[in-house]
mmCIF file of C-alpha atoms in Angstrom:
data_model
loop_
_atom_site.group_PDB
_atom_site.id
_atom_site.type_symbol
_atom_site.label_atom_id
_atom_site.label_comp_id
_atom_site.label_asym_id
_atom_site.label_seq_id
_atom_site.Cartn_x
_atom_site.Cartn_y
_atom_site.Cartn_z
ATOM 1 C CA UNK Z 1 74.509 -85.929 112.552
ATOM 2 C CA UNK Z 2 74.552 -85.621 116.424
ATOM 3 C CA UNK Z 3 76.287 -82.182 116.284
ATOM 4 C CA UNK Z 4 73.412 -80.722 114.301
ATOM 5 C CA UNK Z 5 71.603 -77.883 115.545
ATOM 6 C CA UNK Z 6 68.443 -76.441 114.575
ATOM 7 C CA UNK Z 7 68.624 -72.494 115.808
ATOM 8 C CA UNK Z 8 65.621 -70.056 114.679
ATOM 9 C CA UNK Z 9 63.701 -67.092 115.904
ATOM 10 C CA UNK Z 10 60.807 -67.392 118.597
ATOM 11 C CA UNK Z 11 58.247 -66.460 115.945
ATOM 12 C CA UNK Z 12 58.416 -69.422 113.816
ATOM 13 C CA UNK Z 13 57.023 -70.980 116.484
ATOM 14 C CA UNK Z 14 53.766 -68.793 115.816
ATOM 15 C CA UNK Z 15 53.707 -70.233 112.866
ATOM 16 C CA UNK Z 16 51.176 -73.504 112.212
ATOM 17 C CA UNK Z 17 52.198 -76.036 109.931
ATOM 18 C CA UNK Z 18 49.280 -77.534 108.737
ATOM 19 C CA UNK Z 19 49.084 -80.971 106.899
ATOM 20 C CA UNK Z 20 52.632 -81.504 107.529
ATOM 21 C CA UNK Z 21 53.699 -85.328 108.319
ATOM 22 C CA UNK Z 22 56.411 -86.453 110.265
ATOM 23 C CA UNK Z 23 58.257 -87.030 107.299
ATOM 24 C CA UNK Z 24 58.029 -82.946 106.236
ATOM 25 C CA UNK Z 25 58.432 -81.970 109.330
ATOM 26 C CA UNK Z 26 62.125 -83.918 109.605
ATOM 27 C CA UNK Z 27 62.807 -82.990 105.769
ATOM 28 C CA UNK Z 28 62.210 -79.078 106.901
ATOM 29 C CA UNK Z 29 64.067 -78.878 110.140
ATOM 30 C CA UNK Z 30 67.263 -80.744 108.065
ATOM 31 C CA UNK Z 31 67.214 -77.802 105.871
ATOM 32 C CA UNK Z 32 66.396 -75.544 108.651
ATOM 33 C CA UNK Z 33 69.916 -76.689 110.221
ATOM 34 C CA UNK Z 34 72.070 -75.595 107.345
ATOM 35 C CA UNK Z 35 70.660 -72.332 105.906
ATOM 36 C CA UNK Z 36 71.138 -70.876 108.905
ATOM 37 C CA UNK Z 37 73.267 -68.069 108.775
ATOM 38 C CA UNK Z 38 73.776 -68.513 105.331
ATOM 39 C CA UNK Z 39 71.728 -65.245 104.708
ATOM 40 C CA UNK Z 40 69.762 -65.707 101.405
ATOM 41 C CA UNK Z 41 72.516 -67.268 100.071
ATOM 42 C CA UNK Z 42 71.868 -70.573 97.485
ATOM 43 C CA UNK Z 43 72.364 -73.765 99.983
ATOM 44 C CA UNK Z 44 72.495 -76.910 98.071
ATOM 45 C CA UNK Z 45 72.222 -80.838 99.576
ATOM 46 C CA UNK Z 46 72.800 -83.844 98.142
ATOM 47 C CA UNK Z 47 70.056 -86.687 98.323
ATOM 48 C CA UNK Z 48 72.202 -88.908 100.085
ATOM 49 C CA UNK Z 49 73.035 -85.787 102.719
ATOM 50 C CA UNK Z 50 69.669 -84.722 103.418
ATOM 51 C CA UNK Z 51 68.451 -88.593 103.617
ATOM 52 C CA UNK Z 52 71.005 -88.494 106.546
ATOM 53 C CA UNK Z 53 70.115 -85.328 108.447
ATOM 54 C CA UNK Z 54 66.325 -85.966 108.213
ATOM 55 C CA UNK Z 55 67.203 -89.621 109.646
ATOM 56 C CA UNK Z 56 65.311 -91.248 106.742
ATOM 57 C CA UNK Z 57 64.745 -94.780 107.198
ATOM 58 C CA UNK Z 58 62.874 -96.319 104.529
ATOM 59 C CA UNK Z 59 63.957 -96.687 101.283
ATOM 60 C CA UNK Z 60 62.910 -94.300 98.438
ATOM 61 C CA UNK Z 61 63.540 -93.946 94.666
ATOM 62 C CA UNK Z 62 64.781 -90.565 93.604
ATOM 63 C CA UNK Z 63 62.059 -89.285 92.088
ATOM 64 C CA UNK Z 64 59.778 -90.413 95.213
ATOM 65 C CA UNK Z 65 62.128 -88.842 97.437
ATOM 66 C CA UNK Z 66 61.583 -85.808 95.040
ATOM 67 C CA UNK Z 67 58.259 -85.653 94.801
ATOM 68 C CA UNK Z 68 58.453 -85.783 98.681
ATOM 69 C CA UNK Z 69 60.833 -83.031 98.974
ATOM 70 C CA UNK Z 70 58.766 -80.810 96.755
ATOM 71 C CA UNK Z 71 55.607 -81.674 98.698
ATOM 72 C CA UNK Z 72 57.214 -80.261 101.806
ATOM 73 C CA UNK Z 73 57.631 -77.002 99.763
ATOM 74 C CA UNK Z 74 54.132 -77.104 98.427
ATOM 75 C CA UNK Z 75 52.719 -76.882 101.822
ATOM 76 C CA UNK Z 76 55.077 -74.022 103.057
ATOM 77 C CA UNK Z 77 53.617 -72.019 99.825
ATOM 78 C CA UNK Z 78 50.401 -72.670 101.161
ATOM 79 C CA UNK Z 79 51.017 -71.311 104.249
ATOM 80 C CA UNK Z 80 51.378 -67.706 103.198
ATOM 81 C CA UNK Z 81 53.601 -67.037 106.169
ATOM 82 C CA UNK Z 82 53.013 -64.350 108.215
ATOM 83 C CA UNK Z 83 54.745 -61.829 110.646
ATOM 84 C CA UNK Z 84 54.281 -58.547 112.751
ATOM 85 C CA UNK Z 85 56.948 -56.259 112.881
ATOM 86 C CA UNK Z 86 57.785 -53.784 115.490
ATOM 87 C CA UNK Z 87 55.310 -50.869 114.054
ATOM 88 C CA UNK Z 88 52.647 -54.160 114.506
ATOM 89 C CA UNK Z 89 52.825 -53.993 110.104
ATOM 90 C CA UNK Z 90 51.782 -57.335 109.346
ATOM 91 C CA UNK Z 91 54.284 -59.194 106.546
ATOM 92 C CA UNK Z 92 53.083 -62.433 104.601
ATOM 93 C CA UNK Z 93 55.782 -64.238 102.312
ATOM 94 C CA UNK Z 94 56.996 -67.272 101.402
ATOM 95 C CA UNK Z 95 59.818 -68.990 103.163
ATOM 96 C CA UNK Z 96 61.794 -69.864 100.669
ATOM 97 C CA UNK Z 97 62.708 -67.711 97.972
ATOM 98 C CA UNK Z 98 64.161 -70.781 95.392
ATOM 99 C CA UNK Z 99 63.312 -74.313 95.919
ATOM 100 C CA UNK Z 100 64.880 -76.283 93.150
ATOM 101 C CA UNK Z 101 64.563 -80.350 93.598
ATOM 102 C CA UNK Z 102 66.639 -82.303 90.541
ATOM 103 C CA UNK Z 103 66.063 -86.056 90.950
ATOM 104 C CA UNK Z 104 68.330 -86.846 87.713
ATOM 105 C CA UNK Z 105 71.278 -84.933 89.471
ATOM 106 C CA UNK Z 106 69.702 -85.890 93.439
ATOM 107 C CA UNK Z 107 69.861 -82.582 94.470
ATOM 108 C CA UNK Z 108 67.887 -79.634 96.423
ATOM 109 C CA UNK Z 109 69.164 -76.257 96.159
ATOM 110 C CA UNK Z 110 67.336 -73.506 98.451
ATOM 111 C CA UNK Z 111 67.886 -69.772 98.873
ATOM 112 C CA UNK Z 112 65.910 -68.055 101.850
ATOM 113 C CA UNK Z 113 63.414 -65.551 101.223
ATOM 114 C CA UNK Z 114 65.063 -62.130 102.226
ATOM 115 C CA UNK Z 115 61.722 -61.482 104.548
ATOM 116 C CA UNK Z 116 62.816 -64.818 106.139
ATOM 117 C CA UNK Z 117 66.118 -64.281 106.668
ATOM 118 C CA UNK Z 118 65.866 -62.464 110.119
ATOM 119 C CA UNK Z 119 64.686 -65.251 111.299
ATOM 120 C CA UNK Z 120 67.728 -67.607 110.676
ATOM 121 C CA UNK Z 121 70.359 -64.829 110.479
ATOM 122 C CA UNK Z 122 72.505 -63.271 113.617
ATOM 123 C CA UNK Z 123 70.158 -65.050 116.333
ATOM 124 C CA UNK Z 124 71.468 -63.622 119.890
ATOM 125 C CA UNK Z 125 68.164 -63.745 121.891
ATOM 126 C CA UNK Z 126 64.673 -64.775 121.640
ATOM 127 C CA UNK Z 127 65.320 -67.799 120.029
ATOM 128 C CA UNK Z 128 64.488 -71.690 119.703
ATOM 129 C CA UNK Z 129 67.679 -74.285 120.153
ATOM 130 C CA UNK Z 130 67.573 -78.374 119.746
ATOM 131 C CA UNK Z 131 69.644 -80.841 118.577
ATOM 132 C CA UNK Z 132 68.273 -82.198 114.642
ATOM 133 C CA UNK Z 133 68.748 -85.893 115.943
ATOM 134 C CA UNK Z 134 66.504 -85.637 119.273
ATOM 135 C CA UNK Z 135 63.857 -83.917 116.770
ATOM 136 C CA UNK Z 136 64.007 -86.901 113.864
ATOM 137 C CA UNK Z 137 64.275 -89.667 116.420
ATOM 138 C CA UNK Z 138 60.405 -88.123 117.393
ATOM 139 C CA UNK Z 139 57.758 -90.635 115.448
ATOM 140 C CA UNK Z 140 54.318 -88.579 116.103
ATOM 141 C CA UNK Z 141 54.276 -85.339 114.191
ATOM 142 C CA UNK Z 142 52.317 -83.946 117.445
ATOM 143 C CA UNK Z 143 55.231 -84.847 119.658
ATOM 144 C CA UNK Z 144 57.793 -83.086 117.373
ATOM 145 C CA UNK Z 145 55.591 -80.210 116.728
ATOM 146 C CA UNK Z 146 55.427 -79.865 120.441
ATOM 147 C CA UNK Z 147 59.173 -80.575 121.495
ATOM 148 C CA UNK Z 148 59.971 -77.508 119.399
ATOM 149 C CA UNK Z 149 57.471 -75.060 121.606
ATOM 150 C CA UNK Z 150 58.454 -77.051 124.649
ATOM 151 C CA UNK Z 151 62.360 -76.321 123.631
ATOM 152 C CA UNK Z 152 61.341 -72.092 123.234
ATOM 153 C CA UNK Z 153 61.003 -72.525 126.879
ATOM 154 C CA UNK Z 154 63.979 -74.566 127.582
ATOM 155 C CA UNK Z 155 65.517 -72.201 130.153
ATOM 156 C CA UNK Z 156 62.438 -72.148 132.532
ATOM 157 C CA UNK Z 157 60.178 -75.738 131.690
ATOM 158 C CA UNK Z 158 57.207 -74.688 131.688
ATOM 159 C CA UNK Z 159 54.709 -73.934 128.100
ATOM 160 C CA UNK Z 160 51.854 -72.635 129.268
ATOM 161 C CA UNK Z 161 48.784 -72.654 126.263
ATOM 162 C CA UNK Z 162 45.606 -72.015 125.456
ATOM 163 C CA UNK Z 163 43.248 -74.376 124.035
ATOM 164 C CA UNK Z 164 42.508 -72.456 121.435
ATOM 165 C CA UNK Z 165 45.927 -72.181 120.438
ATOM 166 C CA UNK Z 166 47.527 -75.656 121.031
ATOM 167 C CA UNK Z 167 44.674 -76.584 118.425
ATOM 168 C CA UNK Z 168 45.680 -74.062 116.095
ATOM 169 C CA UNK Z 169 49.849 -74.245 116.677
ATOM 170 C CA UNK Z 170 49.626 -78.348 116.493
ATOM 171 C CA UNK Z 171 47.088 -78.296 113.490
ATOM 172 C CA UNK Z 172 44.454 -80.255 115.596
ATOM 173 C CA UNK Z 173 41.341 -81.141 113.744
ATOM 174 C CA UNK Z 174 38.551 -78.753 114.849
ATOM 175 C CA UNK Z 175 36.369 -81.620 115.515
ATOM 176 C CA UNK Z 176 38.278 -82.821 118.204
ATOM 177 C CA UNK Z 177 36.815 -83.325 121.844
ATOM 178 C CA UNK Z 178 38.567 -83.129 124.670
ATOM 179 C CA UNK Z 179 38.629 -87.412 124.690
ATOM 180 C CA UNK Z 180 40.350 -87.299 121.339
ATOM 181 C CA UNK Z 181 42.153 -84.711 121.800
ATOM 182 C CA UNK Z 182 44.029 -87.075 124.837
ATOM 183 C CA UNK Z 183 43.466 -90.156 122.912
ATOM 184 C CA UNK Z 184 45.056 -89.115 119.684
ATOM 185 C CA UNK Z 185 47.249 -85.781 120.606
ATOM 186 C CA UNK Z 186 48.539 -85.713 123.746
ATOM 187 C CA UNK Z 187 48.907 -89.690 124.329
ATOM 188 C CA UNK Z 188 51.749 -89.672 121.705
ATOM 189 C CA UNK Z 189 53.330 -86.365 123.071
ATOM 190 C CA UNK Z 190 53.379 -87.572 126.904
ATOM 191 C CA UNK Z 191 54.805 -91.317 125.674
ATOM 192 C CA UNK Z 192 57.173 -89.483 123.238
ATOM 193 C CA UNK Z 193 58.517 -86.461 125.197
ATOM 194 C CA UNK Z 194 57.846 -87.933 128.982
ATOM 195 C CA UNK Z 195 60.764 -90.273 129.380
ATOM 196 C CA UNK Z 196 63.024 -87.539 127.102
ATOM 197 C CA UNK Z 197 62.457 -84.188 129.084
ATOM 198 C CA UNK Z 198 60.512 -85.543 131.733
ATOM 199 C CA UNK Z 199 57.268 -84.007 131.083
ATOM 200 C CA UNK Z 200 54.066 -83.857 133.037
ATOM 201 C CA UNK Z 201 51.214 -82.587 130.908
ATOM 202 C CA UNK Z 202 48.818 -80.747 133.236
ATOM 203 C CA UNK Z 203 45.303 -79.865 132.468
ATOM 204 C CA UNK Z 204 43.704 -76.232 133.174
ATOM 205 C CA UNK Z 205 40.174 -76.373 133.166
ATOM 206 C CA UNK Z 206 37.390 -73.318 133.821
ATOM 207 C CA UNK Z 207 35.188 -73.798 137.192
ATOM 208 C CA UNK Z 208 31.239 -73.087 136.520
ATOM 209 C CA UNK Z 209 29.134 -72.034 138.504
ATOM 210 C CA UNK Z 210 27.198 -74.773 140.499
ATOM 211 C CA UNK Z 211 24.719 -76.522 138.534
ATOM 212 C CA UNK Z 212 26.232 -75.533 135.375
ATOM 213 C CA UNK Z 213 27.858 -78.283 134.559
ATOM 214 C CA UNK Z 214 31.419 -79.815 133.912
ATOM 215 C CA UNK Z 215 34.315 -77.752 134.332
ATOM 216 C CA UNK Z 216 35.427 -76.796 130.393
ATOM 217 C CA UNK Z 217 39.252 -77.507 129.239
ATOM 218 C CA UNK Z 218 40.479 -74.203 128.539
ATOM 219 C CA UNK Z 219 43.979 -74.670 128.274
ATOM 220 C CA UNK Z 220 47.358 -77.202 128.771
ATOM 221 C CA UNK Z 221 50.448 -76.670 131.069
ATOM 222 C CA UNK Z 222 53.476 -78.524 130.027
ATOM 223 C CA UNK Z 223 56.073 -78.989 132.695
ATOM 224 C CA UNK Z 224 59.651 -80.939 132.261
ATOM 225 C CA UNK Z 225 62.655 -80.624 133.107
ATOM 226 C CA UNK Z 226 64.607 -77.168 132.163
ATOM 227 C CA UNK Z 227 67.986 -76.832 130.312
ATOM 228 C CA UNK Z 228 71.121 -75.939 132.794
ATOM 229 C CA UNK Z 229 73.002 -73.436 130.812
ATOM 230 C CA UNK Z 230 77.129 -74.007 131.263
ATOM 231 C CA UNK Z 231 78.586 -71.082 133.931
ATOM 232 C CA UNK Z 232 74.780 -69.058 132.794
ATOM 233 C CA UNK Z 233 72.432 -67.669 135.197
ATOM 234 C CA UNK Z 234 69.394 -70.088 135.816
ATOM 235 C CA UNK Z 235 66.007 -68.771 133.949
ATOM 236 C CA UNK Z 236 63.564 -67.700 136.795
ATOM 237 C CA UNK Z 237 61.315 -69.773 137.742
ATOM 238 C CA UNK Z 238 57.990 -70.745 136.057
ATOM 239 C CA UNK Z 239 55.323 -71.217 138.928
ATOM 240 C CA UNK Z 240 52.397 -73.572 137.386
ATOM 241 C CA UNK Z 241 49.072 -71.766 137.754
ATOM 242 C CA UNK Z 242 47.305 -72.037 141.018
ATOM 243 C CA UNK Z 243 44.304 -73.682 139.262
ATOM 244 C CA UNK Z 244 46.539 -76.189 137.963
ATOM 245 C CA UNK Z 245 47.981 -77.344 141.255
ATOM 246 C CA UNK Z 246 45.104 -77.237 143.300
ATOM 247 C CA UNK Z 247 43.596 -79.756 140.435
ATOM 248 C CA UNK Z 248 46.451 -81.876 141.016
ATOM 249 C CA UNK Z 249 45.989 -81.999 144.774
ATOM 250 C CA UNK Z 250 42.818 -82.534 144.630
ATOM 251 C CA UNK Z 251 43.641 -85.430 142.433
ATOM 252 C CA UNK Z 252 46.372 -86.881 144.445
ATOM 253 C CA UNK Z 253 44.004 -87.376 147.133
ATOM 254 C CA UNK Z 254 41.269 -88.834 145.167
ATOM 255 C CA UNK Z 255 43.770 -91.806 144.000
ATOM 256 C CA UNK Z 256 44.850 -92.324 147.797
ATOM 257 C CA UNK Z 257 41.731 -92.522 149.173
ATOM 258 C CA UNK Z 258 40.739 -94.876 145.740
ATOM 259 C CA UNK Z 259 43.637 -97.124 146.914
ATOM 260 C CA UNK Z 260 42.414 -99.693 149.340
ATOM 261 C CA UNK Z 261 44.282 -100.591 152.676
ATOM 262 C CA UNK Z 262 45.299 -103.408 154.030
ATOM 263 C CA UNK Z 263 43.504 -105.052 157.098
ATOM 264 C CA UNK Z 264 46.451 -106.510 158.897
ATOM 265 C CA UNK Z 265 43.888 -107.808 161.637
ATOM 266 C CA UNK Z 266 41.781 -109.015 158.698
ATOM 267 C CA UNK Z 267 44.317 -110.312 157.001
ATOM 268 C CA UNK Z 268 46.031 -112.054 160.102
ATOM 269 C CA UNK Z 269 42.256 -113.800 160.318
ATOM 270 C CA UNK Z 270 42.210 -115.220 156.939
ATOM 271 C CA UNK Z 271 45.172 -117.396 157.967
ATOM 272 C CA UNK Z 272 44.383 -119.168 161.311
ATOM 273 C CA UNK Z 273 46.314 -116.132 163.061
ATOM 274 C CA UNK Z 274 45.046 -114.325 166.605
ATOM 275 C CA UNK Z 275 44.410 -110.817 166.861
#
């Protein structure tokens, strides 16, 4: 399972995946792993096989692990996928062109919609590149949904995002605020993904005028550490935007001058010492 590697075009990563749990995400990144290349040519798994690659822990009947396996397709067709070419026509499909799930003979047999199939087939640039195990090992869906964006920019560390769209590309509920948003989406992502890539998650924020108010989040920067690629070039660098290290200064200093420090004279005092 270690050697598995889940290759596919930048623009899937455009792509939201809404209601999916951890669960589909894991079942869909297993499959992900072995159609590649395959063209739109049938791909069948075993129960057992796909259990394995999607690290599956708990224990399942076949028909729940069915049901589950169909579910994951039942959100993809409600997706209504959606692509622009290079004449900017825009292309909605499915992703899979045949999903059959047999729990009597514990099998899933898929065949890649031909629309889909550039994006799995002869992959030489532009493309997204992890290892299945790092990905299942994830718990939060947020975390995993964001390792796979963070690993589009594994060359140079740095994802640099919107607002608007780390809502829409991590399905976060509109009703969010900026406090839940922290508390709920990017607590599990920096405890997940911090000690793995070493990421700092850096917030970008939008001055006002004075007397306007509180600065407004507009907008994330996630740094970590960037892939070394074996006798390759190194990526050029991704600078940070100036906002977002002059916010970090300014930080830095306010938790020095928070930190209180030590009298020695005082201190020397409080035990019967001279000055």
């Amino acid at each position: 399972m270690s050697d598995e590697i889940v290759k596919y075009s930048n623009q899937f990563n455009n792509q939201a995946l809404r209601k999916f749990t951890a669960l589909d995400l894991d079942l869909l990144m297993a499959i992900a792993s072995r159609v590649r290349d395959k063209g739109t040519d049938e791909v069948a798994f075993t129960f057992e096989e796909l259990k394995r690659l999607a690290g599956l822990q708990r224990n399942m009947t076949n028909d729940e692990f069915a049901k589950q396996i169909a579910n994951v397709n039942r959100r993809l067709l409600a997706l209504n996928f959606e692509f622009q070419n290079e004449e900017h026509d825009i292309i909605q499909f499915a992703l899979f062109a045949g999903f059959v799930t047999s729990p009597t003979k514990r099998t899933l047999t898929v065949s890649v919609n031909s629309r889909f199939s550039f994006l799995l087939n002869d992959l030489t640039s532009q493309f997204t590149r992890f290892e299945l195990a790092e990905f299942t090992a994830l718990r939060s869906s947020y975390a995993k949904e964001c390792y796979r964006r963070l690993k589009q920019y594994r060359q140079t560390g740095v994802w640099k995002v919107s607002l608007e769209d780390f809502r829409r590309l991590l399905d976060v509920p509109k009703s969010y605020r900026p406090s839940e948003i922290n508390k709920y989406v990017l607590k599990p992502i920096e405890e997940e993904l911090g000690p793995l890539l070493n990421l700092k998650v850096h917030r970008k924020y939008l001055k006002k005028k004075p007397g306007r108010g509180r600065a407004s989040l507009v907008g994330f920067e996630f740094e970590f550490d960037p892939e070394k690629v074996p006798g390759g070039a190194p990526a050029p660098r991704v600078e940070l935007s100036g906002s977002v290290v002059t916010d970090e200064a300014r930080k830095s200093l306010r938790d020095v001058s928070k930190t209180p420090v030590p009298d020695p004279v005082g201190a020397g005092r409080g035990t019967g010492a001279r000055p």
